Amino acid sequence: MINVKRITVVVIVKGKLMSVKKANVKSKIKNIAKKIPFFRNTFKKIHKQYSLLHQHGKLPWQVFSSPRVVFFKACRYFFRMRFRYDFKNSKRVLIYCIYEPSGNLKKYKHIFLKELSRLADSVYIVVNGDLSSADKEKLGKIGDLCIRENQGYDTGAFKYAIQKLKKEKLSRYDQLLMVNDTNVGPFGDLNEVFEFFSKKKVDFWGITQGEKQRDYLAINPYGYVPNHLQSFFIVVEKSLLMDNRFYEYFDRLPKINKRDEAILYHETVFTKYFSDLGYRYRPYIKYNTNSATYTKPLTFVKEFKSPIVKYSAFEKNKFKYEIHGLDLNSEVPTLIDYIRNKMNYPEDALEEILEDIEKKEVERQHILIIDGVENQIPQCTRYRVLNKKEQLESLGYKVRVVNNSKLQVSRIEYAKMVIVYRAPYSDLLSLIADLCHKYSIPILFDIDDLVIDTKYTDLLNYTKNLSQFDKKNYDSGVNNYKKAMLMCDGVITSTSDLARELKNYTDLVLLNRNLASNELIELSQRYIEHSNNSESIVKIGYFSGSITHNENFELIKSAIVNVLKRYENVELHLVGYLSLPDDLKIYSGRVIVHDYVCWEKLPELISGVDINLAPLVDNVFNRAKSEIKWLEAALVKIPTIASNIGAFKEMIVDGSTGVLANNDEWFEKLERLIISVDERKKLAENAYKHCIDHCCTSGHTDEIIDFVRRMIE
């Protein structure tokens, strides 16, 4: 027997047995404890569990996290007894969420809402977006209609309605129905479902449940996705509607901008949150192995008597199952026949669903770019991912970008082509490549540096100075790039020299040069007029892109020293990751060092100099580098002197759009530009015009565009 005068709860925390006295709950439990066998049984289970574990020398981490859990469970039981409702006389309120991107209400949504509304005393219809006047009039005959901005998906709509109605109104009802417009049906009597739950001791329930799984986006507060009622159809009983915490839950929901956030902030949290508070729940259909809600719609209707089919379950794409790790055949063809022959469901509504799904599958098709750099090197993500996206979109292609760390197999579901930018090998990437090969989806690896083989990276002074441990890690990364590249159909790259080297690894190599984005052009335009116009001071600038560029500056250091020695009106501006050599410290008054800046501020810095320097040590690694430094300077009308190798040699017309210098010519050619203002202006104007005409993303066609047209169109 439990002594209600002094209640002791056994709690085991981190392997330590503690006795926690909760005399302060005595008064609240005293009058109901004897009436609640569950409460007494809870203690019996605790003591029994502890005894068994103690006999085997084991202790669990936790039996109950807090004595109040026992109290909550007891109170929930009491409320369920108190608020058990009469199925026939219960009072219900329905919140129904609609989203129609076309602005025209689909027939299946009106059919389902009309049938469901027969069970409700009050109906609140929340539309995310807008509808035609005729549809608004039609819905207005069913319930109160609210048109709101399309924000937060169905979660945002439910939150909006609950905050508007408040506890004062909602607690007057026996049940709250929260339902969205992805339900197709009914394919059975909805009354039977409600009657079924009238006999169950639950505080909230739904039609189906989702499985426990990993939290791929790492935003779920539980650190994983727990078992949960799927939020497209949830009913909340009065016992929960009476609790302030139900309303506080929705008040605290964060702003939701993506579908994944709606799932991981709300759908997969709601069930466990209130279950942990002692409220009981259950789904109408407990079976959901292999995402059966979507993969076994016919089984749900025939065997489990589900009154609904999820709209997305009508998709019959076997590829969709496989990317979710399911080796299943679609039930959709048989389901459609079953509905037509066995169910009294309007044929025109069914045809509309099938036509809409086929249309959406085409509309969703896109080119997927996987960003392996993820803006850790902003210049790389900008030129090889975002600018490529802008280029493709300017020619009418839909493009989606996903960071490699957030990648899931499901992201390739509607991909017509996959581009992997500089992502290392992983089992997940390998699986995606295998699926692409199996379903004839082109997959290409994009690389803009020879970081795919240590025979190239070993040429860098940077790698030669690494410790043995750091060199091993660096080489491992290089080898993983190579492994990822080789499992793709071909390679996209940024320069002709790089393309020639990559031909040694794969037959298909596509040239897609680095291009100027619309945003970069717009930013550059602002600073053209601010270019240094002083004839008395000549500023020469070296903009170091990465820590591997110090050796390139060494190539021209002696020429720079001689210039500073001979011309006292010359300033040297150094920007980025560069150590100031001792030779230049005696000129520190005329050497201005700037920190590395984000790309948005780079046009302003470049426009502040008169001559841009772009030296490269002549080796196979550097010959593969692109002409970005020349391009960015040209856009603010600053002339460039560059090493006469690689992409510079290919893109710059010497003496017209820039100056090319061999290793022994740097002083001579730099001196010529220092002396001649007119020469600088001529080179700058020519380079600017060439880049605006030929080196911008908008409408630019090249080998990657030709390939996309052949493979997709």
PDB file of N, CA and C in Angstrom, residues 616-659:
ATOM      1  N   LEU A 616      52.375  34.208 -61.020  1.00  0.00           N
ATOM      2  CA  LEU A 616      52.243  32.778 -60.749  1.00  0.00           C
ATOM      3  C   LEU A 616      53.568  32.084 -61.078  1.00  0.00           C
ATOM      4  N   VAL A 617      54.045  31.288 -60.130  1.00  0.00           N
ATOM      5  CA  VAL A 617      55.220  30.455 -60.401  1.00  0.00           C
ATOM      6  C   VAL A 617      54.822  29.428 -61.457  1.00  0.00           C
ATOM      7  N   ASP A 618      55.675  29.222 -62.431  1.00  0.00           N
ATOM      8  CA  ASP A 618      55.322  28.333 -63.549  1.00  0.00           C
ATOM      9  C   ASP A 618      55.504  26.868 -63.157  1.00  0.00           C
ATOM     10  N   ASN A 619      54.397  26.221 -62.823  1.00  0.00           N
ATOM     11  CA  ASN A 619      54.368  24.768 -62.640  1.00  0.00           C
ATOM     12  C   ASN A 619      52.987  24.279 -63.046  1.00  0.00           C
ATOM     13  N   VAL A 620      52.828  22.996 -63.146  1.00  0.00           N
ATOM     14  CA  VAL A 620      51.572  22.439 -63.654  1.00  0.00           C
ATOM     15  C   VAL A 620      50.391  22.812 -62.764  1.00  0.00           C
ATOM     16  N   PHE A 621      50.622  22.936 -61.474  1.00  0.00           N
ATOM     17  CA  PHE A 621      49.555  23.292 -60.538  1.00  0.00           C
ATOM     18  C   PHE A 621      49.060  24.713 -60.815  1.00  0.00           C
ATOM     19  N   ASN A 622      50.005  25.639 -60.986  1.00  0.00           N
ATOM     20  CA  ASN A 622      49.629  27.037 -61.200  1.00  0.00           C
ATOM     21  C   ASN A 622      49.103  27.308 -62.608  1.00  0.00           C
ATOM     22  N   ARG A 623      49.599  26.542 -63.578  1.00  0.00           N
ATOM     23  CA  ARG A 623      49.078  26.730 -64.939  1.00  0.00           C
ATOM     24  C   ARG A 623      47.595  26.376 -65.027  1.00  0.00           C
ATOM     25  N   ALA A 624      47.135  25.613 -64.056  1.00  0.00           N
ATOM     26  CA  ALA A 624      45.719  25.214 -64.045  1.00  0.00           C
ATOM     27  C   ALA A 624      44.820  26.234 -63.364  1.00  0.00           C
ATOM     28  N   LYS A 625      45.410  27.259 -62.749  1.00  0.00           N
ATOM     29  CA  LYS A 625      44.606  28.251 -62.027  1.00  0.00           C
ATOM     30  C   LYS A 625      43.876  29.174 -62.994  1.00  0.00           C
ATOM     31  N   SER A 626      42.772  29.757 -62.505  1.00  0.00           N
ATOM     32  CA  SER A 626      41.925  30.563 -63.386  1.00  0.00           C
ATOM     33  C   SER A 626      42.339  32.034 -63.394  1.00  0.00           C
ATOM     34  N   GLU A 627      41.626  32.804 -64.202  1.00  0.00           N
ATOM     35  CA  GLU A 627      41.930  34.216 -64.449  1.00  0.00           C
ATOM     36  C   GLU A 627      41.112  35.159 -63.568  1.00  0.00           C
ATOM     37  N   ILE A 628      40.640  34.696 -62.413  1.00  0.00           N
ATOM     38  CA  ILE A 628      39.753  35.500 -61.568  1.00  0.00           C
ATOM     39  C   ILE A 628      40.360  36.864 -61.216  1.00  0.00           C
ATOM     40  N   LYS A 629      41.649  36.896 -60.879  1.00  0.00           N
ATOM     41  CA  LYS A 629      42.266  38.166 -60.463  1.00  0.00           C
ATOM     42  C   LYS A 629      42.188  39.216 -61.569  1.00  0.00           C
ATOM     43  N   TRP A 630      42.399  38.788 -62.793  1.00  0.00           N
ATOM     44  CA  TRP A 630      42.273  39.712 -63.936  1.00  0.00           C
ATOM     45  C   TRP A 630      40.819  40.148 -64.115  1.00  0.00           C
ATOM     46  N   LEU A 631      39.889  39.195 -64.008  1.00  0.00           N
ATOM     47  CA  LEU A 631      38.467  39.472 -64.192  1.00  0.00           C
ATOM     48  C   LEU A 631      37.961  40.496 -63.168  1.00  0.00           C
ATOM     49  N   GLU A 632      38.285  40.286 -61.895  1.00  0.00           N
ATOM     50  CA  GLU A 632      37.780  41.173 -60.844  1.00  0.00           C
ATOM     51  C   GLU A 632      38.357  42.580 -60.963  1.00  0.00           C
ATOM     52  N   ALA A 633      39.612  42.690 -61.394  1.00  0.00           N
ATOM     53  CA  ALA A 633      40.217  44.013 -61.590  1.00  0.00           C
ATOM     54  C   ALA A 633      39.615  44.706 -62.813  1.00  0.00           C
ATOM     55  N   ALA A 634      39.371  43.937 -63.863  1.00  0.00           N
ATOM     56  CA  ALA A 634      38.816  44.512 -65.091  1.00  0.00           C
ATOM     57  C   ALA A 634      37.448  45.138 -64.839  1.00  0.00           C
ATOM     58  N   LEU A 635      36.648  44.529 -63.952  1.00  0.00           N
ATOM     59  CA  LEU A 635      35.291  45.018 -63.696  1.00  0.00           C
ATOM     60  C   LEU A 635      35.276  46.371 -63.000  1.00  0.00           C
ATOM     61  N   VAL A 636      36.378  46.756 -62.354  1.00  0.00           N
ATOM     62  CA  VAL A 636      36.463  48.108 -61.771  1.00  0.00           C
ATOM     63  C   VAL A 636      37.458  48.969 -62.565  1.00  0.00           C
ATOM     64  N   LYS A 637      37.766  48.513 -63.787  1.00  0.00           N
ATOM     65  CA  LYS A 637      38.625  49.246 -64.726  1.00  0.00           C
ATOM     66  C   LYS A 637      40.020  49.515 -64.158  1.00  0.00           C
ATOM     67  N   ILE A 638      40.612  48.443 -63.637  1.00  0.00           N
ATOM     68  CA  ILE A 638      42.001  48.493 -63.176  1.00  0.00           C
ATOM     69  C   ILE A 638      42.812  47.515 -64.032  1.00  0.00           C
ATOM     70  N   PRO A 639      43.921  47.953 -64.645  1.00  0.00           N
ATOM     71  CA  PRO A 639      44.715  47.068 -65.503  1.00  0.00           C
ATOM     72  C   PRO A 639      45.504  46.042 -64.687  1.00  0.00           C
ATOM     73  N   THR A 640      45.774  44.917 -65.310  1.00  0.00           N
ATOM     74  CA  THR A 640      46.482  43.825 -64.640  1.00  0.00           C
ATOM     75  C   THR A 640      47.765  43.471 -65.388  1.00  0.00           C
ATOM     76  N   ILE A 641      48.823  43.235 -64.603  1.00  0.00           N
ATOM     77  CA  ILE A 641      50.031  42.589 -65.123  1.00  0.00           C
ATOM     78  C   ILE A 641      50.033  41.177 -64.551  1.00  0.00           C
ATOM     79  N   ALA A 642      50.071  40.181 -65.427  1.00  0.00           N
ATOM     80  CA  ALA A 642      49.977  38.790 -64.980  1.00  0.00           C
ATOM     81  C   ALA A 642      51.099  37.956 -65.582  1.00  0.00           C
ATOM     82  N   SER A 643      51.398  36.865 -64.923  1.00  0.00           N
ATOM     83  CA  SER A 643      52.400  35.931 -65.448  1.00  0.00           C
ATOM     84  C   SER A 643      51.917  35.351 -66.774  1.00  0.00           C
ATOM     85  N   ASN A 644      52.844  35.160 -67.676  1.00  0.00           N
ATOM     86  CA  ASN A 644      52.525  34.712 -69.031  1.00  0.00           C
ATOM     87  C   ASN A 644      52.368  33.187 -69.085  1.00  0.00           C
ATOM     88  N   ILE A 645      51.437  32.692 -68.305  1.00  0.00           N
ATOM     89  CA  ILE A 645      51.194  31.246 -68.267  1.00  0.00           C
ATOM     90  C   ILE A 645      49.692  30.984 -68.112  1.00  0.00           C
ATOM     91  N   GLY A 646      49.265  29.750 -68.389  1.00  0.00           N
ATOM     92  CA  GLY A 646      47.931  29.256 -68.062  1.00  0.00           C
ATOM     93  C   GLY A 646      46.787  30.100 -68.574  1.00  0.00           C
ATOM     94  N   ALA A 647      45.787  30.286 -67.708  1.00  0.00           N
ATOM     95  CA  ALA A 647      44.565  30.997 -68.084  1.00  0.00           C
ATOM     96  C   ALA A 647      44.830  32.463 -68.387  1.00  0.00           C
ATOM     97  N   PHE A 648      45.832  33.079 -67.719  1.00  0.00           N
ATOM     98  CA  PHE A 648      46.176  34.470 -68.023  1.00  0.00           C
ATOM     99  C   PHE A 648      46.641  34.591 -69.478  1.00  0.00           C
ATOM    100  N   LYS A 649      47.494  33.683 -69.879  1.00  0.00           N
ATOM    101  CA  LYS A 649      48.016  33.700 -71.243  1.00  0.00           C
ATOM    102  C   LYS A 649      46.898  33.474 -72.256  1.00  0.00           C
ATOM    103  N   GLU A 650      45.928  32.646 -71.871  1.00  0.00           N
ATOM    104  CA  GLU A 650      44.821  32.310 -72.762  1.00  0.00           C
ATOM    105  C   GLU A 650      43.808  33.447 -72.871  1.00  0.00           C
ATOM    106  N   MET A 651      43.529  34.138 -71.761  1.00  0.00           N
ATOM    107  CA  MET A 651      42.434  35.115 -71.732  1.00  0.00           C
ATOM    108  C   MET A 651      42.880  36.551 -71.991  1.00  0.00           C
ATOM    109  N   ILE A 652      44.109  36.907 -71.620  1.00  0.00           N
ATOM    110  CA  ILE A 652      44.571  38.297 -71.759  1.00  0.00           C
ATOM    111  C   ILE A 652      45.257  38.490 -73.110  1.00  0.00           C
ATOM    112  N   VAL A 653      44.825  39.517 -73.817  1.00  0.00           N
ATOM    113  CA  VAL A 653      45.525  39.913 -75.049  1.00  0.00           C
ATOM    114  C   VAL A 653      46.600  40.914 -74.633  1.00  0.00           C
ATOM    115  N   ASP A 654      47.868  40.499 -74.713  1.00  0.00           N
ATOM    116  CA  ASP A 654      48.976  41.316 -74.208  1.00  0.00           C
ATOM    117  C   ASP A 654      49.017  42.677 -74.906  1.00  0.00           C
ATOM    118  N   GLY A 655      49.009  43.725 -74.087  1.00  0.00           N
ATOM    119  CA  GLY A 655      49.055  45.076 -74.619  1.00  0.00           C
ATOM    120  C   GLY A 655      47.695  45.630 -74.983  1.00  0.00           C
ATOM    121  N   SER A 656      46.648  44.803 -74.873  1.00  0.00           N
ATOM    122  CA  SER A 656      45.304  45.269 -75.220  1.00  0.00           C
ATOM    123  C   SER A 656      44.353  45.186 -74.025  1.00  0.00           C
ATOM    124  N   THR A 657      44.208  43.986 -73.473  1.00  0.00           N
ATOM    125  CA  THR A 657      43.316  43.827 -72.309  1.00  0.00           C
ATOM    126  C   THR A 657      44.107  43.573 -71.028  1.00  0.00           C
ATOM    127  N   GLY A 658      45.403  43.715 -71.105  1.00  0.00           N
ATOM    128  CA  GLY A 658      46.259  43.513 -69.950  1.00  0.00           C
ATOM    129  C   GLY A 658      47.695  43.385 -70.387  1.00  0.00           C
ATOM    130  N   VAL A 659      48.571  43.077 -69.425  1.00  0.00           N
ATOM    131  CA  VAL A 659      50.002  42.919 -69.725  1.00  0.00           C
ATOM    132  C   VAL A 659      50.446  41.548 -69.246  1.00  0.00           C
TER     133      VAL A 659
END
